[in-house]
CSV table of C-alpha atoms in Angstrom, one decimal:
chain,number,residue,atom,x,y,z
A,4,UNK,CA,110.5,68.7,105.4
A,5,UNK,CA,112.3,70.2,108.1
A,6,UNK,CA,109.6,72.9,108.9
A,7,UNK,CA,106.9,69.9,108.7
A,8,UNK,CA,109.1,67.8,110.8
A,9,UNK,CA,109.0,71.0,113.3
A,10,UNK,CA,105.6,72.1,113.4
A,11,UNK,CA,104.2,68.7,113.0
A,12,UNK,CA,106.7,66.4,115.0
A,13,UNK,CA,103.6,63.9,115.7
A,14,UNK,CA,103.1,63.1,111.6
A,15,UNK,CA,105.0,59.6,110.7
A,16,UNK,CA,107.5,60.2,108.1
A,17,UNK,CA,105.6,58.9,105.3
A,18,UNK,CA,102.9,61.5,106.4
A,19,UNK,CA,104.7,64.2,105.8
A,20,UNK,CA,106.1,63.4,102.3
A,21,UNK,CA,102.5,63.6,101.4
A,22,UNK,CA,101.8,67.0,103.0
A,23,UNK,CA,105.1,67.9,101.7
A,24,UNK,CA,104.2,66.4,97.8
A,25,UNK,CA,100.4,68.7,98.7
A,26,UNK,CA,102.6,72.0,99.9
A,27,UNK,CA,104.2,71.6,96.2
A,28,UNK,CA,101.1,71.3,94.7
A,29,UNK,CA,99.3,74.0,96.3
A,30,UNK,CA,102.6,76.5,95.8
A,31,UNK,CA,102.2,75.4,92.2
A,32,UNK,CA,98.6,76.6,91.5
A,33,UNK,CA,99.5,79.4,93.1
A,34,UNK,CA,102.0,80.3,90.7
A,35,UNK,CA,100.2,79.5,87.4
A,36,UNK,CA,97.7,81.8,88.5
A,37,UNK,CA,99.7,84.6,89.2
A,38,UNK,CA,100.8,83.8,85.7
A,39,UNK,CA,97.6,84.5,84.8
A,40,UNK,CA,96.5,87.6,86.0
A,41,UNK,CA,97.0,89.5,82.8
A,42,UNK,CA,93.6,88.0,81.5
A,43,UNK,CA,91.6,87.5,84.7
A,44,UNK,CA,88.3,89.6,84.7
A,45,UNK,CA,87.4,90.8,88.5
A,46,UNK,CA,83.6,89.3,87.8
A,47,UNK,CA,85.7,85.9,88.1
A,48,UNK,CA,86.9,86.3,91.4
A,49,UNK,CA,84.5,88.5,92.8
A,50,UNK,CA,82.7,86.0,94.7
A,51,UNK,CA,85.4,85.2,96.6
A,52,UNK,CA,84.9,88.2,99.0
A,53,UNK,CA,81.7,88.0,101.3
A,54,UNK,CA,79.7,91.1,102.6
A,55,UNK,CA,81.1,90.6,105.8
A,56,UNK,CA,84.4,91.5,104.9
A,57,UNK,CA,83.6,94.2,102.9
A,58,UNK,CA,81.2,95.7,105.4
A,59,UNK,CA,84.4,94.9,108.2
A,60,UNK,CA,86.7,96.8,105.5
A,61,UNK,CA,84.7,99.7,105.5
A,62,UNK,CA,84.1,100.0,108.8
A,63,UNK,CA,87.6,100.0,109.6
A,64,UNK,CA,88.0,102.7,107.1
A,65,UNK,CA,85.6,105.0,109.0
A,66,UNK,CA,87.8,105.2,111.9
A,67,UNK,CA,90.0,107.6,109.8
A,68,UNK,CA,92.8,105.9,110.6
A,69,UNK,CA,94.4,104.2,107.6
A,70,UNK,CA,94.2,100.6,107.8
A,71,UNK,CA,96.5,97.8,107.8
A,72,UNK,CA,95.8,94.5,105.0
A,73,UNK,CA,97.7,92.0,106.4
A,74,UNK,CA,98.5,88.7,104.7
A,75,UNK,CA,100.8,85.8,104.8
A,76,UNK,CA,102.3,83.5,102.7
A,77,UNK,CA,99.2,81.2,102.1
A,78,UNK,CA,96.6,80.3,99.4
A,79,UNK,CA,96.9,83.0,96.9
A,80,UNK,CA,98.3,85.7,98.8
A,81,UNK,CA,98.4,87.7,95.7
A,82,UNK,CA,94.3,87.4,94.5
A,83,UNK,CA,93.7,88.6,98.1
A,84,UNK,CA,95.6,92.0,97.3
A,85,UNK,CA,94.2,92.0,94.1
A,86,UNK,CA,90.7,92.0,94.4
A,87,UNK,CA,90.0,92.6,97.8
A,88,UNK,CA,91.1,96.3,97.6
A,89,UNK,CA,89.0,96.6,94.5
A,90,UNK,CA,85.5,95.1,96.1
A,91,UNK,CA,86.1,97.4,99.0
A,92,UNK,CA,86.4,99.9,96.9
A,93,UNK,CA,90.0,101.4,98.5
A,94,UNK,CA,93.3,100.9,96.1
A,95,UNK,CA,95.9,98.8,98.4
A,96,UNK,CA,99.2,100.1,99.0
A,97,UNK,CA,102.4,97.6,98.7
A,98,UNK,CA,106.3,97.8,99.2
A,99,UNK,CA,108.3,96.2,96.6
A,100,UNK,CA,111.0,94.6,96.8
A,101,UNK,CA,113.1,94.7,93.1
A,102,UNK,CA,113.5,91.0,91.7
A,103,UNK,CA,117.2,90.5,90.2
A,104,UNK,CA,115.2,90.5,86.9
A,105,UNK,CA,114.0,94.1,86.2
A,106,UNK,CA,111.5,92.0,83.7
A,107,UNK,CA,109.8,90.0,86.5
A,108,UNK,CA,110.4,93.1,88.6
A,109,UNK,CA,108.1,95.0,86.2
A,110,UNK,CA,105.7,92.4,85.5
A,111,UNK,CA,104.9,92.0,88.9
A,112,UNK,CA,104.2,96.1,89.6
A,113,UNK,CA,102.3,95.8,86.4
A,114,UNK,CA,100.0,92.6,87.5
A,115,UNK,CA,99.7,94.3,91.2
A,116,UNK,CA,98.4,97.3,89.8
A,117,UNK,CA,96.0,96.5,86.8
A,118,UNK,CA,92.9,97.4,89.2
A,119,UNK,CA,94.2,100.5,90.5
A,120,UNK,CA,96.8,99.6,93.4
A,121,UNK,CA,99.7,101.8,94.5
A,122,UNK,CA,103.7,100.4,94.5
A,123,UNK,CA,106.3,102.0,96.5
A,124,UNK,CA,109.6,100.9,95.9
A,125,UNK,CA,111.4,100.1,99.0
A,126,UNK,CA,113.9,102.3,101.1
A,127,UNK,CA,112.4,103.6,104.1
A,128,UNK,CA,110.0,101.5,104.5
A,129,UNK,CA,108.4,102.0,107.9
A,130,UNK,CA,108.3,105.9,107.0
A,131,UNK,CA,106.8,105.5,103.4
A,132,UNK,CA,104.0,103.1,105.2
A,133,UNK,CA,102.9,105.4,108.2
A,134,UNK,CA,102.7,108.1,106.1
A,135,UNK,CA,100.3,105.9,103.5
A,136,UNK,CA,99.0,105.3,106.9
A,137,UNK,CA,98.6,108.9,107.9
A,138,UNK,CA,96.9,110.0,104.7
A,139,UNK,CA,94.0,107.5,105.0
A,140,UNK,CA,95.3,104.4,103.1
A,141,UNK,CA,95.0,101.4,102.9
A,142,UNK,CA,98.6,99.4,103.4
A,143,UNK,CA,99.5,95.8,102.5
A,144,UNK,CA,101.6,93.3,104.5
A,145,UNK,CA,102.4,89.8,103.9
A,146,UNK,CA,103.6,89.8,107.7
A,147,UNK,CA,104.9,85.9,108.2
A,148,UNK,CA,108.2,86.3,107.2
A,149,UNK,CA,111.6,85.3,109.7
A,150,UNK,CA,112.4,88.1,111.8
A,151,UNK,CA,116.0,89.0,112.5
A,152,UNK,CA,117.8,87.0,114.8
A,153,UNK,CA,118.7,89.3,117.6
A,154,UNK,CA,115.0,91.0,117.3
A,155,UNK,CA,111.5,90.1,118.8
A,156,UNK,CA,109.9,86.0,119.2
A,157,UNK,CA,106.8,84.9,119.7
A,158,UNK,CA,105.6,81.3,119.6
A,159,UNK,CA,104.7,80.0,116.7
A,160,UNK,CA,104.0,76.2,116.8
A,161,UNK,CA,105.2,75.9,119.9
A,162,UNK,CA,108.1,77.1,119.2
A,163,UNK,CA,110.0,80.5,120.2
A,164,UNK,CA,110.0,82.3,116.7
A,165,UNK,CA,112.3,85.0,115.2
A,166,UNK,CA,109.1,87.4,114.0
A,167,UNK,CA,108.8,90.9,112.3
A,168,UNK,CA,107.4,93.3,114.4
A,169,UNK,CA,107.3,95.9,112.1
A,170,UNK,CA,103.4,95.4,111.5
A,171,UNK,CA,102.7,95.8,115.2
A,172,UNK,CA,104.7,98.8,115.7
A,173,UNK,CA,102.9,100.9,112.8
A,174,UNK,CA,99.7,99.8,114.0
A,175,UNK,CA,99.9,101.0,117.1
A,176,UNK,CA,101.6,104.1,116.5
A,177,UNK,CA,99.5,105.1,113.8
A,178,UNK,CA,96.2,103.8,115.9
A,179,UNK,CA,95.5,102.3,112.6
A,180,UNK,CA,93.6,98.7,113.0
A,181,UNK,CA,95.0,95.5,111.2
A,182,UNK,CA,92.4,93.4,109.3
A,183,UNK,CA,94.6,89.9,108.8
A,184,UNK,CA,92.9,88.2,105.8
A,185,UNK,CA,93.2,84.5,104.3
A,186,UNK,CA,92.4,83.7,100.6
A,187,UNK,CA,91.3,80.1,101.5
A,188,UNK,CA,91.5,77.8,98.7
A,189,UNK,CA,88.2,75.5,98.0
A,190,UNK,CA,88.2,72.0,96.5
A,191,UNK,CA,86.8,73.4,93.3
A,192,UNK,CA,90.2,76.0,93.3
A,193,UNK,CA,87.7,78.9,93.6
A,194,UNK,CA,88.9,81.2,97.0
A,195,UNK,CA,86.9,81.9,100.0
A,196,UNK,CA,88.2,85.2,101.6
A,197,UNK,CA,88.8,85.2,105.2
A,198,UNK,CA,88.6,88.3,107.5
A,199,UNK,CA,89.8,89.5,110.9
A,200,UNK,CA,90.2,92.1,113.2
A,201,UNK,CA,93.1,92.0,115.5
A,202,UNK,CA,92.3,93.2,118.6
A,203,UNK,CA,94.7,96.1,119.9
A,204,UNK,CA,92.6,96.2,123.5
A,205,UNK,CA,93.9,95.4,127.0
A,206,UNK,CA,97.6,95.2,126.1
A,207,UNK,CA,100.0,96.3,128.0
A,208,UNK,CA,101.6,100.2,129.0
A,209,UNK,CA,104.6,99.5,128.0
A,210,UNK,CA,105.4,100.0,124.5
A,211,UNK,CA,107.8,97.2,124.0
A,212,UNK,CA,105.4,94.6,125.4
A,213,UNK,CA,102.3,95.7,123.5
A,214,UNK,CA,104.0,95.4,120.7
A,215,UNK,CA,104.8,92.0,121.8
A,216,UNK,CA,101.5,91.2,122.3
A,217,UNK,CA,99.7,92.3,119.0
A,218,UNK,CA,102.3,90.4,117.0
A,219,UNK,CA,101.7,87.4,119.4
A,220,UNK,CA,97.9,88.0,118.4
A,221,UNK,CA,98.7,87.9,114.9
A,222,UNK,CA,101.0,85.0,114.7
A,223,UNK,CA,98.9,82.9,116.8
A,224,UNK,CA,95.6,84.1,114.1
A,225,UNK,CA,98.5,82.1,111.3
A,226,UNK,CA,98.8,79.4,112.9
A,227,UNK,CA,95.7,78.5,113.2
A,228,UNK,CA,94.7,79.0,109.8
A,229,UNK,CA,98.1,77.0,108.7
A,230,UNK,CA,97.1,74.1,111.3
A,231,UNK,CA,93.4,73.7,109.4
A,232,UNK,CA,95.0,74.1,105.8
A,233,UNK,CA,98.7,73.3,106.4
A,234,UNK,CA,99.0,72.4,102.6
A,235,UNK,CA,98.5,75.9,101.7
A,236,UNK,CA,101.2,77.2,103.5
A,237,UNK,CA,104.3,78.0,101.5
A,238,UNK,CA,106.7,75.7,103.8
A,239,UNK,CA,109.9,76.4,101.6
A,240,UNK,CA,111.1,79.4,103.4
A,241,UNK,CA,113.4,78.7,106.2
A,242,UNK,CA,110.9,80.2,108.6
A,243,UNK,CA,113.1,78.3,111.6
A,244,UNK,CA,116.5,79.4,110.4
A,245,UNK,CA,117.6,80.1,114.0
């Protein structure tokens, strides 16, 4: 309520309970299908992944650059890493961060990989992903996270936002594009895959400020994707912390 109350400040109280009750919801479904990836069959969600963002994916891949999937905390995050990689026909590469739980630490490696997708455990994490990056692959980030306090903002929603810039920074020093992609969720709870290209032209010389920029390009991309679907955001981190 207190993210809703922040990015929405002209919803009436009663307003956003419901969004709120719908951000729930939507979390939920979520959930109980990660649960069920074990038994899902990739003809079932291939159609959630149009030509054009196969034919973008592959384009991107030509460039011989490496590529950069990234991906917020929206819809089903997870489906997108899934089965995207697998209809573009390159495995996706992920950072893990261990769970408490080894178990649901090694369910989730086992779920994420069932169609061919690498796991790299975390510790030097902006190496071990320009060097994935460097050898041609294709790298996963769920980018939306809060940033550290004393580190880079950007608006989002208006409002001066603690971001990470990590996704910015690889990109451009690995000249790698970013493709930021959306698995939309439909009435019917089938998926309709969203594509983009983040632009990386006419930014500025210096290095700090172009990375500035191409994570200001990014977040601005979330927002307006959260605005249209703000349900299928997950709202329970405390994205405004500080």
């Amino acid at each position: 309520m207190k993210n809703l109350s922040l990015a929405f400040p002209e919803l009436s109280e009663e307003e956003k309970a419901v969004l709120c009750r719908k951000c729930y919801i939507s979390a939920a479904k979520t959930f109980i299908e990660l649960m069920a990836f074990p038994v899902v069959k990739y003809d079932q969600i291939e159609g959630y992944f149009s030509d054009e963002a196969v034919n973008m994916g592959r384009a991107a891949f030509e460039r011989g650059k490496g590529v950069i999937l990234l991906t917020a905390h929206f819809g089903n995050w997870e489906l997108a890493a899934l089965g995207y990689p697998k209809k573009v026909g390159f495995p996706l590469s992920t950072l893990v961060q261990p769970q408490r739980n080894g178990y649901i630490t090694n369910w989730m490696v086992k779920a994420r990989t069932m169609w061919g997708n690498k796991i790299y455990r975390t510790g030097h994490a902006a190496m071990t992903l320009y060097k994935a990056l460097k050898n041609g692959e294709l790298i996963g980030i769920a980018g939306d996270q809060r940033g550290p306090e004393d580190g880079l903002r950007v608006p989002f929603f208006g409002i001066s936002s603690a971001v990470n810039e990590g996704t910015a920074t690889l990109a451009l020093r690995a000249d790698a594009p970013i493709l930021m992609g959306f698995m939309v969720r439909q009435p019917d709870n089938s998926y309709d895959f969203k594509l983009h290209e983040i632009s990386t032209e006419n930014l500025p010389k210096d290095k700090n400020e172009a990375v500035k920029e191409v994570t200001a390009r990014h977040t601005a991309l979330l927002e307006k994707y959260v605005r249209e679907y703000p349900d299928q955001y997950f709202w329970m981190h405390n994205r405004w912390k500080y």
